[in-house]
PDB file of C-alpha atoms in Angstrom:
ATOM      1  CA  LYS A  31     101.406  90.908  73.385  1.00 84.00           C
ATOM      2  CA  GLN A  32     100.317  89.401  76.989  1.00 89.00           C
ATOM      3  CA  GLU A  33      96.791  88.742  77.328  1.00 94.00           C
ATOM      4  CA  VAL A  34      94.220  87.553  79.031  1.00 97.00           C
ATOM      5  CA  THR A  35      90.939  85.971  77.376  1.00 97.00           C
ATOM      6  CA  GLN A  36      87.853  84.727  79.426  1.00 97.00           C
ATOM      7  CA  ILE A  37      84.980  82.754  78.142  1.00 91.00           C
ATOM      8  CA  PRO A  38      82.285  82.563  78.738  1.00 91.00           C
ATOM      9  CA  ALA A  39      81.570  86.490  78.920  1.00 94.00           C
ATOM     10  CA  ALA A  40      78.682  85.141  80.834  1.00 96.00           C
ATOM     11  CA  LEU A  41      77.075  82.603  82.411  1.00 95.00           C
ATOM     12  CA  SER A  42      73.444  81.964  83.890  1.00 96.00           C
ATOM     13  CA  VAL A  43      73.060  78.517  85.364  1.00 96.00           C
ATOM     14  CA  PRO A  44      70.059  76.984  88.287  1.00 97.00           C
ATOM     15  CA  GLU A  45      71.014  76.716  91.818  1.00 97.00           C
ATOM     16  CA  GLY A  46      72.886  73.660  92.281  1.00 97.00           C
ATOM     17  CA  GLU A  47      74.844  73.335  89.331  1.00 97.00           C
ATOM     18  CA  ASN A  48      78.362  72.813  89.478  1.00 97.00           C
ATOM     19  CA  LEU A  49      80.246  75.343  86.973  1.00 95.00           C
ATOM     20  CA  VAL A  50      83.568  75.748  85.174  1.00 96.00           C
ATOM     21  CA  LEU A  51      84.716  79.120  84.169  1.00 97.00           C
ATOM     22  CA  ASN A  52      87.375  79.315  81.702  1.00 97.00           C
ATOM     23  CA  CYS A  53      90.546  81.380  81.276  1.00 97.00           C
ATOM     24  CA  SER A  54      93.598  81.478  79.293  1.00 97.00           C
ATOM     25  CA  PHE A  55      96.874  83.423  78.482  1.00 97.00           C
ATOM     26  CA  THR A  56      98.944  84.265  75.972  1.00 94.00           C
ATOM     27  CA  ASP A  57     102.761  83.536  77.385  1.00 89.00           C
ATOM     28  CA  SER A  58     103.680  80.426  79.731  1.00 88.00           C
ATOM     29  CA  ALA A  59     105.890  82.013  81.450  1.00 88.00           C
ATOM     30  CA  ILE A  60     103.798  83.092  84.467  1.00 90.00           C
ATOM     31  CA  TYR A  61     104.601  83.750  87.923  1.00 88.00           C
ATOM     32  CA  ASN A  62     100.924  83.622  89.185  1.00 90.00           C
ATOM     33  CA  LEU A  63      97.526  83.712  88.285  1.00 93.00           C
ATOM     34  CA  GLN A  64      94.591  84.844  90.694  1.00 94.00           C
ATOM     35  CA  TRP A  65      90.987  84.379  90.427  1.00 96.00           C
ATOM     36  CA  PHE A  66      88.889  87.534  91.933  1.00 96.00           C
ATOM     37  CA  ARG A  67      85.629  88.142  92.118  1.00 97.00           C
ATOM     38  CA  GLN A  68      83.759  91.865  91.787  1.00 95.00           C
ATOM     39  CA  ASP A  69      80.313  92.303  93.281  1.00 93.00           C
ATOM     40  CA  PRO A  70      78.336  95.901  91.674  1.00 85.00           C
ATOM     41  CA  GLY A  71      79.480  98.946  93.098  1.00 78.00           C
ATOM     42  CA  LYS A  72      82.428  97.190  94.979  1.00 82.00           C
ATOM     43  CA  GLY A  73      85.990  96.845  94.780  1.00 86.00           C
ATOM     44  CA  LEU A  74      87.592  93.278  94.161  1.00 92.00           C
ATOM     45  CA  THR A  75      88.193  90.230  96.172  1.00 92.00           C
ATOM     46  CA  SER A  76      90.863  87.521  95.934  1.00 91.00           C
ATOM     47  CA  LEU A  77      89.996  84.140  95.375  1.00 95.00           C
ATOM     48  CA  LEU A  78      92.338  81.999  95.178  1.00 94.00           C
ATOM     49  CA  LEU A  79      95.739  82.465  93.598  1.00 92.00           C
ATOM     50  CA  ILE A  80      98.066  79.650  92.037  1.00 92.00           C
ATOM     51  CA  GLN A  81     101.656  80.130  91.828  1.00 90.00           C
ATOM     52  CA  SER A  82     103.465  79.183  88.581  1.00 90.00           C
ATOM     53  CA  SER A  83     104.991  75.726  90.333  1.00 91.00           C
ATOM     54  CA  GLN A  84     101.332  74.693  91.230  1.00 93.00           C
ATOM     55  CA  ARG A  85      98.848  72.526  89.500  1.00 95.00           C
ATOM     56  CA  GLU A  86      95.649  73.432  91.843  1.00 95.00           C
ATOM     57  CA  GLN A  87      94.356  75.723  94.630  1.00 95.00           C
ATOM     58  CA  THR A  88      91.154  75.230  96.319  1.00 96.00           C
ATOM     59  CA  SER A  89      88.945  77.234  98.667  1.00 95.00           C
ATOM     60  CA  GLY A  90      85.499  76.152 100.094  1.00 97.00           C
ATOM     61  CA  ARG A  91      83.532  75.460  97.527  1.00 97.00           C
ATOM     62  CA  LEU A  92      86.110  77.093  94.714  1.00 97.00           C
ATOM     63  CA  ASN A  93      88.760  75.123  93.179  1.00 97.00           C
ATOM     64  CA  ALA A  94      91.142  76.455  90.438  1.00 97.00           C
ATOM     65  CA  SER A  95      93.738  74.926  88.215  1.00 97.00           C
ATOM     66  CA  LEU A  96      96.968  75.611  86.095  1.00 97.00           C
ATOM     67  CA  ASP A  97      97.961  74.359  83.243  1.00 96.00           C
ATOM     68  CA  LYS A  98     101.327  76.632  82.042  1.00 93.00           C
ATOM     69  CA  SER A  99     101.853  74.542  79.196  1.00 92.00           C
ATOM     70  CA  SER A 100      98.352  75.297  77.636  1.00 94.00           C
ATOM     71  CA  GLY A 101      98.202  78.532  78.781  1.00 95.00           C
ATOM     72  CA  ARG A 102      94.705  77.667  80.817  1.00 97.00           C
ATOM     73  CA  SER A 103      92.896  77.800  83.718  1.00 97.00           C
ATOM     74  CA  THR A 104      90.121  77.086  84.921  1.00 97.00           C
ATOM     75  CA  LEU A 105      87.846  78.313  88.041  1.00 97.00           C
ATOM     76  CA  TYR A 106      85.392  74.930  89.179  1.00 97.00           C
ATOM     77  CA  ILE A 107      82.205  76.318  91.518  1.00 97.00           C
ATOM     78  CA  ALA A 108      80.403  73.386  93.038  1.00 97.00           C
ATOM     79  CA  ALA A 109      76.683  73.139  93.999  1.00 97.00           C
ATOM     80  CA  SER A 110      76.241  77.192  93.153  1.00 97.00           C
ATOM     81  CA  GLN A 111      74.002  79.346  95.178  1.00 97.00           C
ATOM     82  CA  PRO A 112      72.091  82.497  94.183  1.00 97.00           C
ATOM     83  CA  GLY A 113      75.174  84.548  96.338  1.00 96.00           C
ATOM     84  CA  ASP A 114      77.584  82.747  93.754  1.00 97.00           C
ATOM     85  CA  SER A 115      76.264  85.793  91.675  1.00 97.00           C
ATOM     86  CA  ALA A 116      79.339  88.226  90.660  1.00 97.00           C
ATOM     87  CA  THR A 117      81.507  88.855  87.832  1.00 96.00           C
ATOM     88  CA  TYR A 118      84.628  86.798  87.703  1.00 98.00           C
ATOM     89  CA  LEU A 119      87.882  88.132  86.720  1.00 97.00           C
ATOM     90  CA  CYS A 120      91.054  86.092  86.003  1.00 97.00           C
ATOM     91  CA  ALA A 121      94.667  87.464  86.576  1.00 95.00           C
ATOM     92  CA  VAL A 122      97.966  86.865  85.358  1.00 94.00           C
ATOM     93  CA  VAL A 123     101.506  88.426  87.056  1.00 90.00           C
ATOM     94  CA  TRP A 124     104.338  87.382  84.418  1.00 87.00           C
ATOM     95  CA  GLY A 125     108.173  86.936  85.410  1.00 75.00           C
ATOM     96  CA  THR A 126     109.180  90.101  83.556  1.00 67.00           C
ATOM     97  CA  SER A 127     106.376  93.138  85.549  1.00 67.00           C
ATOM     98  CA  TYR A 128     106.484  93.993  89.261  1.00 69.00           C
ATOM     99  CA  GLY A 129     103.941  92.314  90.271  1.00 76.00           C
ATOM    100  CA  LYS A 130     101.815  93.893  87.617  1.00 84.00           C
ATOM    101  CA  LEU A 131      98.335  92.266  86.808  1.00 90.00           C
ATOM    102  CA  THR A 132      96.918  91.849  83.960  1.00 93.00           C
ATOM    103  CA  PHE A 133      92.922  91.219  83.629  1.00 96.00           C
ATOM    104  CA  GLY A 134      90.594  89.102  81.666  1.00 97.00           C
ATOM    105  CA  GLN A 135      87.592  90.674  80.749  1.00 96.00           C
ATOM    106  CA  GLY A 136      85.512  88.616  83.203  1.00 96.00           C
ATOM    107  CA  THR A 137      82.475  86.020  83.102  1.00 97.00           C
ATOM    108  CA  ILE A 138      79.191  87.349  84.440  1.00 96.00           C
ATOM    109  CA  LEU A 139      77.968  84.987  86.375  1.00 97.00           C
ATOM    110  CA  THR A 140      74.522  84.411  87.685  1.00 97.00           C
ATOM    111  CA  VAL A 141      72.439  81.801  89.370  1.00 97.00           C
ATOM    112  CA  HIS A 142      69.096  81.673  89.594  1.00 96.00           C
ATOM    113  CA  PRO A 143      67.137  79.970  92.560  1.00 93.00           C
TER     114      PRO A 143
ATOM    115  CA  GLU B 107      92.166  96.113 109.961  1.00 64.00           C
ATOM    116  CA  ALA B 108      90.662  98.708 107.782  1.00 80.00           C
ATOM    117  CA  GLY B 109      90.567  98.254 103.787  1.00 92.00           C
ATOM    118  CA  VAL B 110      91.657 100.062 100.837  1.00 95.00           C
ATOM    119  CA  ALA B 111      89.737 103.484 101.013  1.00 96.00           C
ATOM    120  CA  GLN B 112      88.770 105.516  98.043  1.00 97.00           C
ATOM    121  CA  SER B 113      86.691 109.104  97.439  1.00 96.00           C
ATOM    122  CA  PRO B 114      84.302 110.265  96.171  1.00 97.00           C
ATOM    123  CA  ARG B 115      82.336 106.873  94.988  1.00 95.00           C
ATOM    124  CA  TYR B 116      80.872 109.431  92.306  1.00 96.00           C
ATOM    125  CA  LYS B 117      81.506 112.142  89.772  1.00 97.00           C
ATOM    126  CA  ILE B 118      79.637 113.167  87.045  1.00 98.00           C
ATOM    127  CA  ILE B 119      81.950 115.735  85.045  1.00 97.00           C
ATOM    128  CA  GLU B 120      81.731 117.840  81.730  1.00 97.00           C
ATOM    129  CA  LYS B 121      84.107 116.865  78.758  1.00 96.00           C
ATOM    130  CA  ARG B 122      87.133 118.862  79.454  1.00 97.00           C
ATOM    131  CA  GLN B 123      86.730 119.506  82.928  1.00 97.00           C
ATOM    132  CA  SER B 124      89.296 118.002  85.652  1.00 97.00           C
ATOM    133  CA  VAL B 125      88.687 115.772  88.313  1.00 98.00           C
ATOM    134  CA  ALA B 126      90.878 114.327  90.983  1.00 98.00           C
ATOM    135  CA  PHE B 127      90.154 110.878  92.905  1.00 98.00           C
ATOM    136  CA  TRP B 128      92.206 109.941  96.582  1.00 97.00           C
ATOM    137  CA  CYS B 129      93.362 106.608  97.437  1.00 97.00           C
ATOM    138  CA  ASN B 130      94.150 105.636 101.169  1.00 96.00           C
ATOM    139  CA  PRO B 131      96.500 102.119 101.023  1.00 96.00           C
ATOM    140  CA  ILE B 132      95.953 100.158 104.261  1.00 95.00           C
ATOM    141  CA  SER B 133      98.102 100.977 106.622  1.00 93.00           C
ATOM    142  CA  GLY B 134     101.655  99.583 106.174  1.00 91.00           C
ATOM    143  CA  HIS B 135     101.529  98.694 102.796  1.00 92.00           C
ATOM    144  CA  ALA B 136     104.198  99.568 100.844  1.00 91.00           C
ATOM    145  CA  THR B 137     102.778  99.389  97.393  1.00 91.00           C
ATOM    146  CA  LEU B 138      99.791 101.317  95.925  1.00 94.00           C
ATOM    147  CA  TYR B 139      98.402 100.568  92.534  1.00 94.00           C
ATOM    148  CA  TRP B 140      95.977 102.649  90.505  1.00 97.00           C
ATOM    149  CA  TYR B 141      93.550 100.370  87.698  1.00 96.00           C
ATOM    150  CA  GLN B 142      91.193 101.831  85.501  1.00 97.00           C
ATOM    151  CA  GLN B 143      87.905  99.777  84.726  1.00 96.00           C
ATOM    152  CA  ILE B 144      86.111 100.676  81.414  1.00 95.00           C
ATOM    153  CA  LEU B 145      82.450  99.013  81.232  1.00 92.00           C
ATOM    154  CA  GLY B 146      82.701  95.607  80.459  1.00 89.00           C
ATOM    155  CA  GLN B 147      86.611  95.229  80.578  1.00 92.00           C
ATOM    156  CA  GLY B 148      89.320  94.253  83.171  1.00 93.00           C
ATOM    157  CA  PRO B 149      90.834  96.549  85.124  1.00 95.00           C
ATOM    158  CA  LYS B 150      93.554  97.736  83.720  1.00 95.00           C
ATOM    159  CA  LEU B 151      97.085  98.926  85.323  1.00 94.00           C
ATOM    160  CA  LEU B 152      97.353 103.022  84.848  1.00 97.00           C
ATOM    161  CA  ILE B 153     100.243 103.770  87.467  1.00 96.00           C
ATOM    162  CA  GLN B 154     101.935 101.476  90.116  1.00 93.00           C
ATOM    163  CA  PHE B 155     103.934 103.107  93.041  1.00 93.00           C
ATOM    164  CA  GLN B 156     106.674 101.296  95.458  1.00 90.00           C
ATOM    165  CA  ASN B 157     106.995 103.641  98.345  1.00 88.00           C
ATOM    166  CA  ASN B 158     106.642 106.975  97.165  1.00 86.00           C
ATOM    167  CA  GLY B 159     108.451 106.082  93.796  1.00 91.00           C
ATOM    168  CA  VAL B 160     106.718 104.842  90.085  1.00 93.00           C
ATOM    169  CA  VAL B 161     107.646 101.608  89.172  1.00 89.00           C
ATOM    170  CA  ASP B 162     105.433 101.612  86.172  1.00 90.00           C
ATOM    171  CA  ASP B 163     103.282 104.143  84.499  1.00 94.00           C
ATOM    172  CA  SER B 164     103.756 102.458  81.019  1.00 92.00           C
ATOM    173  CA  GLN B 165      99.672 102.525  80.771  1.00 93.00           C
ATOM    174  CA  LEU B 166      98.996 106.135  82.012  1.00 96.00           C
ATOM    175  CA  PRO B 167      97.738 108.483  79.371  1.00 95.00           C
ATOM    176  CA  LYS B 168     100.673 111.032  80.951  1.00 95.00           C
ATOM    177  CA  ASP B 169      99.073 113.972  78.444  1.00 95.00           C
ATOM    178  CA  ARG B 170      96.225 114.064  80.860  1.00 97.00           C
ATOM    179  CA  PHE B 171      96.953 112.027  83.683  1.00 97.00           C
ATOM    180  CA  SER B 172      98.498 112.748  86.564  1.00 97.00           C
ATOM    181  CA  ALA B 173      99.010 110.842  90.042  1.00 97.00           C
ATOM    182  CA  GLU B 174     101.022 111.686  93.052  1.00 95.00           C
ATOM    183  CA  ARG B 175     102.227 110.069  96.438  1.00 94.00           C
ATOM    184  CA  LEU B 176     103.986 112.156  97.968  1.00 82.00           C
ATOM    185  CA  LYS B 177     104.612 111.034 101.015  1.00 87.00           C
ATOM    186  CA  GLY B 178     104.299 107.339 100.549  1.00 84.00           C
ATOM    187  CA  VAL B 179     101.040 106.562 101.895  1.00 92.00           C
ATOM    188  CA  ASP B 180      97.713 108.114 100.381  1.00 95.00           C
ATOM    189  CA  SER B 181      97.987 108.858  96.548  1.00 97.00           C
ATOM    190  CA  THR B 182      95.872 111.346  94.151  1.00 97.00           C
ATOM    191  CA  LEU B 183      95.014 110.454  90.412  1.00 98.00           C
ATOM    192  CA  LYS B 184      93.651 113.152  88.100  1.00 98.00           C
ATOM    193  CA  ILE B 185      92.897 114.235  84.961  1.00 98.00           C
ATOM    194  CA  GLN B 186      92.986 117.020  83.235  1.00 97.00           C
ATOM    195  CA  PRO B 187      90.996 117.528  80.819  1.00 96.00           C
ATOM    196  CA  ALA B 188      88.610 114.746  80.550  1.00 97.00           C
ATOM    197  CA  LYS B 189      87.581 112.850  77.565  1.00 97.00           C
ATOM    198  CA  LEU B 190      84.623 110.956  77.122  1.00 97.00           C
ATOM    199  CA  GLU B 191      86.589 107.945  77.145  1.00 96.00           C
ATOM    200  CA  ASP B 192      87.971 108.215  80.355  1.00 97.00           C
ATOM    201  CA  SER B 193      84.162 107.330  81.804  1.00 97.00           C
ATOM    202  CA  ALA B 194      85.312 104.544  84.157  1.00 97.00           C
ATOM    203  CA  VAL B 195      85.546 103.147  87.447  1.00 96.00           C
ATOM    204  CA  TYR B 196      88.811 103.496  88.926  1.00 97.00           C
ATOM    205  CA  LEU B 197      89.944 100.984  91.283  1.00 96.00           C
ATOM    206  CA  CYS B 198      92.972 101.638  93.988  1.00 96.00           C
ATOM    207  CA  ALA B 199      95.011  98.477  95.464  1.00 94.00           C
ATOM    208  CA  SER B 200      97.655  98.037  97.858  1.00 93.00           C
ATOM    209  CA  SER B 201      99.801  95.590  98.692  1.00 90.00           C
ATOM    210  CA  GLN B 202     101.787  95.455 101.602  1.00 88.00           C
ATOM    211  CA  ARG B 203     105.658  94.939  99.956  1.00 77.00           C
ATOM    212  CA  GLY B 204     104.839  94.553  95.787  1.00 60.00           C
ATOM    213  CA  LEU B 205     107.765  93.703  94.359  1.00 61.00           C
ATOM    214  CA  ALA B 206     107.462  90.223  95.805  1.00 55.00           C
ATOM    215  CA  VAL B 207     104.776  88.834  93.181  1.00 55.00           C
ATOM    216  CA  GLN B 208     103.284  86.197  94.993  1.00 65.00           C
ATOM    217  CA  GLU B 209     101.071  89.112  97.436  1.00 76.00           C
ATOM    218  CA  THR B 210      97.839  89.200  97.240  1.00 82.00           C
ATOM    219  CA  GLN B 211      96.802  93.195  95.769  1.00 87.00           C
ATOM    220  CA  TYR B 212      93.882  94.515  98.337  1.00 91.00           C
ATOM    221  CA  PHE B 213      91.085  96.641  96.464  1.00 93.00           C
ATOM    222  CA  GLY B 214      89.208  99.669  97.529  1.00 94.00           C
ATOM    223  CA  PRO B 215      85.558  99.785  96.420  1.00 93.00           C
ATOM    224  CA  GLY B 216      86.605 102.166  93.461  1.00 95.00           C
ATOM    225  CA  THR B 217      84.961 105.885  91.933  1.00 96.00           C
ATOM    226  CA  ARG B 218      82.409 105.908  89.544  1.00 96.00           C
ATOM    227  CA  LEU B 219      83.607 108.573  86.661  1.00 97.00           C
ATOM    228  CA  LEU B 220      81.124 109.482  84.531  1.00 97.00           C
ATOM    229  CA  VAL B 221      82.127 112.328  81.802  1.00 97.00           C
ATOM    230  CA  LEU B 222      79.059 114.109  79.740  1.00 97.00           C
TER     231      LEU B 222
END
């Protein structure tokens, strides 16, 4: 069964700290992997999309890496800010689907001043 | 560019009642998705449309859920009759072509349903 798991379920850090969110998936035959951000009462916003042929993607203070052989991805957030507080979701598209996203359960991040 | 629109934003109903949600995707987007997000979980795909045809409805509980996209633009998701376990946020998303799997999906704000 194709599944996505995220650890930890929740994370609280002081402002300015660098942090890593983890995502693992059961089937290495992925097409791509995306990281989303979800704010309370709002929809999902795509942060980074990594194609299966890529090892990492960067956007500002965010860096996402992909290791298909081990079935893992990490989202690195540098110099965290209170505005980064949100739920972060990892989602995978496997090669056998028509763009269908399979999500992990998310990591709730709180950055306190 | 206007985003994905959904209505209503909130709905409270009693079990065994029916409810309908509406979604208007980004103009020109061929693919439309409905996801169910139960509290504490990630979204789960219920149904995917390509224009007005169904691509994937394998996780749609067809005994009580139905969805349509008659003119290939906006879409309606219906639950009849609702159960307590249907309490969730229902998210609509769209993408330009959809079958090109490297595309980004754009999400609406969701409809929060509470079944009492």
